[in-house]
Amino acid sequence: MFDGVRKAWGRFLDGTRAGSHPGGGQAMGGQQPTGTKRTHNLFEAAAAYVSACAEDDQDRIDEAAGWVSPEALSFGVNELACRAVIALARERDESPRTVARALLGLPTA
């Protein structure tokens, strides 16, 4: 289910990432045109935001929160949480539900 959402969202983002530079926002060779500001995608923002929250670094939290819209950041944080729970569940050989409840300190259902 999430794979389909992720692919659709990726196609949407690819369409919106085209910059003002002729030919798609980046100069030849994948380099950013000189004098332009680097844009961050929602997954970079989510990773920076969550890691800054974990380290209680308010300056980095504020910086990452400014990279994308609040809605996009929310989507990215949700996707990061899903992936983290799935990875931990596989590592622990437990269900994602059990892992998520354990991370939140909830009793097993």
Coordinates of N, CA, C and O in Angstrom, one line a residue:
M1 N 0.8 -1.2 0.0 CA 0.0 0.0 0.0 C 0.9 1.3 0.0 O 0.7 2.1 -0.8
F2 N 1.8 1.3 0.9 CA 2.7 2.5 1.0 C 3.6 2.7 -0.2 O 3.9 3.8 -0.6
D3 N 3.9 1.5 -0.9 CA 4.8 1.6 -2.1 C 4.1 2.4 -3.2 O 4.7 3.2 -3.8
G4 N 2.8 2.1 -3.4 CA 2.0 2.9 -4.4 C 1.9 4.3 -4.1 O 2.1 5.2 -5.0
V5 N 1.7 4.7 -2.8 CA 1.6 6.1 -2.4 C 3.0 6.7 -2.6 O 3.1 7.9 -3.1
R6 N 4.0 6.0 -2.2 CA 5.4 6.6 -2.4 C 5.7 6.9 -3.8 O 6.3 7.9 -4.2
K7 N 5.4 5.9 -4.7 CA 5.6 6.1 -6.2 C 4.8 7.3 -6.7 O 5.4 8.1 -7.5
A8 N 3.6 7.4 -6.4 CA 2.7 8.4 -6.8 C 3.2 9.8 -6.3 O 3.3 10.8 -7.1
W9 N 3.6 9.8 -5.1 CA 4.2 11.1 -4.5 C 5.5 11.4 -5.2 O 5.7 12.6 -5.4
G10 N 6.3 10.4 -5.5 CA 7.6 10.7 -6.1 C 7.4 11.3 -7.5 O 8.1 12.2 -7.9
R11 N 6.4 10.8 -8.3 CA 6.1 11.3 -9.6 C 5.6 12.8 -9.4 O 6.0 13.6 -10.2
F12 N 4.8 13.0 -8.5 CA 4.3 14.4 -8.2 C 5.4 15.3 -7.9 O 5.6 16.4 -8.5
L13 N 6.3 14.9 -7.0 CA 7.5 15.7 -6.7 C 8.4 16.0 -7.8 O 9.0 17.1 -8.0
D14 N 8.6 14.9 -8.7 CA 9.5 15.1 -9.8 C 8.9 16.2 -10.7 O 9.7 17.0 -11.3
G15 N 7.6 16.3 -10.8 CA 7.0 17.3 -11.7 C 7.1 18.7 -11.1 O 7.2 19.7 -11.8
T16 N 7.2 18.8 -9.7 CA 7.2 20.1 -9.1 C 8.6 20.6 -8.8 O 8.8 21.7 -8.5
R17 N 9.6 19.7 -9.0 CA 11.0 20.1 -8.7 C 11.7 20.8 -9.9 O 12.7 21.3 -9.7
A18 N 11.0 20.9 -11.0 CA 11.6 21.6 -12.1 C 11.8 23.0 -11.8 O 10.9 23.7 -11.4
G19 N 13.0 23.5 -11.8 CA 13.4 24.9 -11.4 C 13.2 25.8 -12.5 O 12.7 25.5 -13.6
S20 N 13.8 27.0 -12.3 CA 13.7 28.1 -13.3 C 14.7 28.0 -14.4 O 14.7 28.7 -15.4
H21 N 15.7 27.1 -14.2 CA 16.8 26.9 -15.1 C 16.3 26.2 -16.4 O 15.6 25.2 -16.2
P22 N 16.5 26.7 -17.6 CA 16.1 26.0 -18.7 C 16.5 24.5 -18.8 O 17.7 24.2 -18.5
G23 N 15.6 23.6 -19.0 CA 15.9 22.2 -19.1 C 15.8 21.5 -17.8 O 16.2 20.4 -17.7
G24 N 15.2 22.1 -16.8 CA 14.8 21.3 -15.6 C 15.5 21.7 -14.3 O 15.4 20.9 -13.4
G25 N 16.1 22.9 -14.1 CA 16.5 23.3 -12.8 C 17.9 23.0 -12.4 O 18.4 23.5 -11.5
Q26 N 18.6 22.2 -13.2 CA 20.0 21.9 -12.9 C 20.8 22.1 -14.2 O 20.4 21.9 -15.3
A27 N 22.1 22.6 -14.0 CA 22.9 22.8 -15.1 C 23.4 21.4 -15.6 O 23.2 20.4 -15.0
M28 N 24.2 21.4 -16.7 CA 24.7 20.2 -17.3 C 25.5 19.5 -16.2 O 26.2 20.1 -15.4
G29 N 25.5 18.1 -16.2 CA 26.3 17.4 -15.3 C 25.7 17.2 -13.9 O 26.4 16.8 -13.0
G30 N 24.4 17.6 -13.7 CA 23.8 17.5 -12.5 C 24.2 18.6 -11.5 O 23.8 18.5 -10.3
Q31 N 24.9 19.6 -11.9 CA 25.4 20.6 -11.0 C 24.3 21.7 -10.9 O 23.6 22.0 -11.9
Q32 N 24.2 22.4 -9.8 CA 23.2 23.4 -9.6 C 23.8 24.7 -10.3 O 25.0 25.0 -10.2
P33 N 23.0 25.5 -11.0 CA 23.4 26.7 -11.6 C 24.0 27.6 -10.6 O 23.6 27.7 -9.4
T34 N 25.1 28.3 -10.9 CA 25.7 29.3 -10.0 C 24.8 30.4 -9.6 O 24.0 30.9 -10.4
G35 N 24.8 30.7 -8.3 CA 24.0 31.7 -7.8 C 22.6 31.3 -7.4 O 21.8 32.2 -7.0
T36 N 22.2 30.1 -7.5 CA 20.9 29.6 -7.1 C 21.0 28.9 -5.8 O 22.0 28.4 -5.4
K37 N 19.9 29.0 -5.1 CA 19.8 28.4 -3.8 C 19.4 26.9 -3.9 O 18.5 26.6 -4.7
R38 N 20.1 26.1 -3.2 CA 19.8 24.6 -3.2 C 18.4 24.4 -2.5 O 18.2 24.8 -1.5
T39 N 17.6 23.6 -3.2 CA 16.3 23.2 -2.6 C 16.4 21.8 -2.0 O 17.2 21.0 -2.5
H40 N 15.7 21.6 -0.9 CA 15.7 20.3 -0.2 C 14.4 19.6 -0.5 O 13.4 20.2 -0.6
N41 N 14.5 18.3 -0.6 CA 13.3 17.6 -0.8 C 12.7 17.2 0.6 O 13.3 17.4 1.6
L42 N 11.5 16.7 0.6 CA 10.8 16.5 1.9 C 11.4 15.4 2.7 O 11.4 15.5 3.9
F43 N 12.1 14.4 2.0 CA 12.7 13.4 2.8 C 14.0 13.9 3.5 O 14.3 13.5 4.6
E44 N 14.8 14.8 2.8 CA 15.9 15.4 3.5 C 15.5 16.2 4.7 O 16.1 16.2 5.7
A45 N 14.4 17.0 4.5 CA 13.9 17.8 5.5 C 13.4 17.0 6.7 O 13.7 17.3 7.9
A46 N 12.7 15.9 6.4 CA 12.2 15.0 7.5 C 13.4 14.4 8.3 O 13.3 14.3 9.5
A47 N 14.4 13.9 7.5 CA 15.5 13.3 8.2 C 16.3 14.3 9.1 O 16.6 14.0 10.2
A48 N 16.5 15.5 8.6 CA 17.1 16.5 9.4 C 16.3 17.0 10.6 O 16.8 17.1 11.7
Y49 N 15.0 17.1 10.3 CA 14.1 17.5 11.4 C 14.0 16.5 12.5 O 14.2 16.8 13.7
V50 N 13.9 15.2 12.2 CA 13.8 14.1 13.2 C 15.1 14.0 13.9 O 15.1 13.8 15.2
S51 N 16.2 14.0 13.2 CA 17.5 13.9 13.9 C 17.7 15.1 14.8 O 18.3 14.9 15.9
A52 N 17.3 16.3 14.4 CA 17.5 17.4 15.2 C 16.6 17.4 16.5 O 17.0 17.7 17.6
C53 N 15.4 16.8 16.3 CA 14.5 16.6 17.5 C 15.1 15.6 18.4 O 15.1 15.8 19.7
A54 N 15.7 14.6 17.9 CA 16.3 13.5 18.8 C 17.5 14.1 19.6 O 17.7 13.7 20.7
E55 N 18.2 15.1 19.0 CA 19.3 15.7 19.6 C 18.9 17.0 20.4 O 19.8 17.6 20.9
D56 N 17.7 17.3 20.3 CA 17.1 18.6 21.0 C 17.9 19.8 20.5 O 18.3 20.6 21.3
D57 N 18.1 19.9 19.2 CA 18.8 21.1 18.6 C 17.8 22.0 18.0 O 17.4 21.8 16.8
Q58 N 17.3 23.0 18.7 CA 16.3 23.9 18.2 C 16.6 24.6 16.9 O 15.8 24.8 16.0
D59 N 17.9 25.0 16.8 CA 18.3 25.7 15.6 C 18.2 24.9 14.3 O 17.7 25.3 13.3
R60 N 18.6 23.6 14.4 CA 18.5 22.7 13.3 C 17.0 22.3 13.0 O 16.6 22.1 11.9
I61 N 16.2 22.2 14.1 CA 14.8 22.0 13.9 C 14.1 23.1 13.1 O 13.4 22.8 12.2
D62 N 14.4 24.3 13.5 CA 13.8 25.5 12.8 C 14.3 25.5 11.4 O 13.5 25.8 10.4
E63 N 15.6 25.2 11.1 CA 16.1 25.3 9.8 C 15.5 24.2 8.9 O 15.0 24.5 7.8
A64 N 15.4 23.0 9.4 CA 14.8 21.9 8.6 C 13.3 22.2 8.4 O 12.8 21.9 7.3
A65 N 12.6 22.7 9.3 CA 11.2 23.0 9.2 C 10.9 24.1 8.1 O 9.8 24.1 7.6
G66 N 11.9 24.9 7.8 CA 11.8 25.9 6.8 C 12.1 25.5 5.4 O 11.8 26.2 4.5
W67 N 12.6 24.3 5.3 CA 13.0 23.8 3.9 C 11.8 23.4 3.1 O 11.8 23.5 1.8
V68 N 10.7 22.9 3.7 CA 9.5 22.5 2.9 C 8.3 23.0 3.7 O 8.3 23.5 4.8
S69 N 7.1 22.8 3.1 CA 5.9 23.2 3.7 C 5.6 22.3 4.9 O 6.1 21.2 5.0
P70 N 4.8 22.8 5.9 CA 4.5 21.9 7.0 C 3.8 20.6 6.6 O 4.0 19.6 7.2
E71 N 3.0 20.7 5.6 CA 2.3 19.4 5.1 C 3.3 18.4 4.6 O 3.2 17.2 4.8
A72 N 4.3 18.9 3.8 CA 5.3 18.0 3.2 C 6.2 17.5 4.3 O 6.5 16.3 4.3
L73 N 6.5 18.3 5.3 CA 7.3 17.8 6.4 C 6.6 16.7 7.2 O 7.2 15.7 7.6
S74 N 5.3 16.9 7.4 CA 4.5 16.0 8.1 C 4.5 14.6 7.3 O 4.6 13.6 7.9
F75 N 4.3 14.7 6.0 CA 4.3 13.5 5.2 C 5.7 12.8 5.3 O 5.7 11.6 5.5
G76 N 6.7 13.6 5.2 CA 8.1 13.0 5.3 C 8.4 12.4 6.6 O 9.0 11.3 6.7
V77 N 8.0 13.0 7.7 CA 8.2 12.4 9.1 C 7.4 11.2 9.2 O 7.9 10.2 9.8
N78 N 6.1 11.1 8.7 CA 5.3 9.9 8.7 C 6.0 8.8 8.0 O 6.0 7.7 8.4
E79 N 6.5 9.1 6.8 CA 7.2 8.1 6.0 C 8.4 7.6 6.7 O 8.7 6.4 6.7
L80 N 9.2 8.5 7.3 CA 10.4 8.1 8.1 C 10.0 7.2 9.2 O 10.6 6.1 9.5
A81 N 8.9 7.5 9.9 CA 8.5 6.7 11.1 C 8.1 5.3 10.6 O 8.4 4.3 11.2
C82 N 7.3 5.2 9.5 CA 6.9 3.9 8.9 C 8.1 3.1 8.6 O 8.2 1.9 8.9
R83 N 9.1 3.7 7.9 CA 10.3 2.9 7.5 C 11.1 2.5 8.7 O 11.6 1.4 8.7
A84 N 11.2 3.3 9.7 CA 12.0 3.0 10.9 C 11.3 1.8 11.6 O 12.0 0.9 12.1
V85 N 10.0 1.9 11.8 CA 9.3 0.8 12.5 C 9.4 -0.5 11.7 O 9.7 -1.6 12.3
I86 N 9.3 -0.5 10.4 CA 9.5 -1.7 9.6 C 10.9 -2.2 9.7 O 11.1 -3.4 9.9
A87 N 11.9 -1.4 9.6 CA 13.3 -1.8 9.8 C 13.5 -2.5 11.1 O 14.1 -3.5 11.2
L88 N 13.0 -1.8 12.2 CA 13.2 -2.4 13.5 C 12.4 -3.7 13.7 O 12.9 -4.7 14.3
A89 N 11.3 -3.8 13.1 CA 10.5 -5.0 13.2 C 11.2 -6.2 12.5 O 11.2 -7.3 13.0
R90 N 11.8 -5.9 11.3 CA 12.5 -6.9 10.7 C 13.8 -7.4 11.5 O 14.1 -8.5 11.6
E91 N 14.4 -6.4 12.0 CA 15.6 -6.6 12.8 C 15.3 -7.5 14.0 O 16.1 -8.4 14.4
R92 N 14.2 -7.2 14.7 CA 13.8 -7.9 15.9 C 13.0 -9.1 15.6 O 12.6 -9.8 16.6
D93 N 12.6 -9.3 14.4 CA 11.7 -10.4 14.0 C 10.4 -10.4 14.8 O 9.9 -11.4 15.4
E94 N 9.8 -9.2 14.8 CA 8.6 -8.9 15.5 C 7.6 -8.2 14.5 O 8.1 -7.7 13.5
S95 N 6.4 -8.1 14.9 CA 5.5 -7.3 14.0 C 5.7 -5.8 14.2 O 6.1 -5.4 15.2
P96 N 5.4 -5.1 13.1 CA 5.5 -3.6 13.2 C 4.6 -3.0 14.4 O 5.0 -2.1 15.0
R97 N 3.5 -3.6 14.6 CA 2.6 -3.2 15.6 C 3.2 -3.3 17.0 O 3.2 -2.4 17.8
T98 N 3.9 -4.5 17.2 CA 4.5 -4.7 18.5 C 5.7 -3.7 18.7 O 5.9 -3.2 19.8
V99 N 6.5 -3.5 17.7 CA 7.6 -2.6 17.7 C 7.1 -1.2 18.0 O 7.7 -0.5 18.9
A100 N 6.1 -0.7 17.3 CA 5.6 0.6 17.5 C 5.1 0.8 18.9 O 5.4 1.9 19.5
R101 N 4.4 -0.1 19.4 CA 3.8 0.0 20.8 C 5.0 0.0 21.8 O 4.9 0.8 22.8
A102 N 6.0 -0.8 21.5 CA 7.2 -0.8 22.5 C 7.9 0.5 22.4 O 8.3 1.0 23.5
L103 N 8.1 1.1 21.3 CA 8.8 2.4 21.1 C 8.0 3.5 21.9 O 8.6 4.4 22.4
L104 N 6.7 3.4 21.9 CA 5.9 4.4 22.6 C 5.7 4.0 24.1 O 5.0 4.8 24.8
G105 N 6.2 2.9 24.5 CA 6.0 2.5 25.9 C 4.6 2.0 26.2 O 4.2 2.1 27.4
L106 N 3.9 1.5 25.2 CA 2.6 1.0 25.4 C 2.6 -0.5 25.7 O 3.5 -1.2 25.2
P107 N 1.6 -1.0 26.4 CA 1.6 -2.5 26.7 C 1.3 -3.2 25.4 O 0.6 -2.6 24.5
T108 N 1.7 -4.4 25.3 CA 1.4 -5.2 24.1 C -0.1 -5.5 24.0 O -0.7 -5.6 25.0
A109 N -0.6 -5.4 22.8 CA -2.0 -5.6 22.6 C -2.4 -7.0 22.6 O -1.7 -7.9 22.3

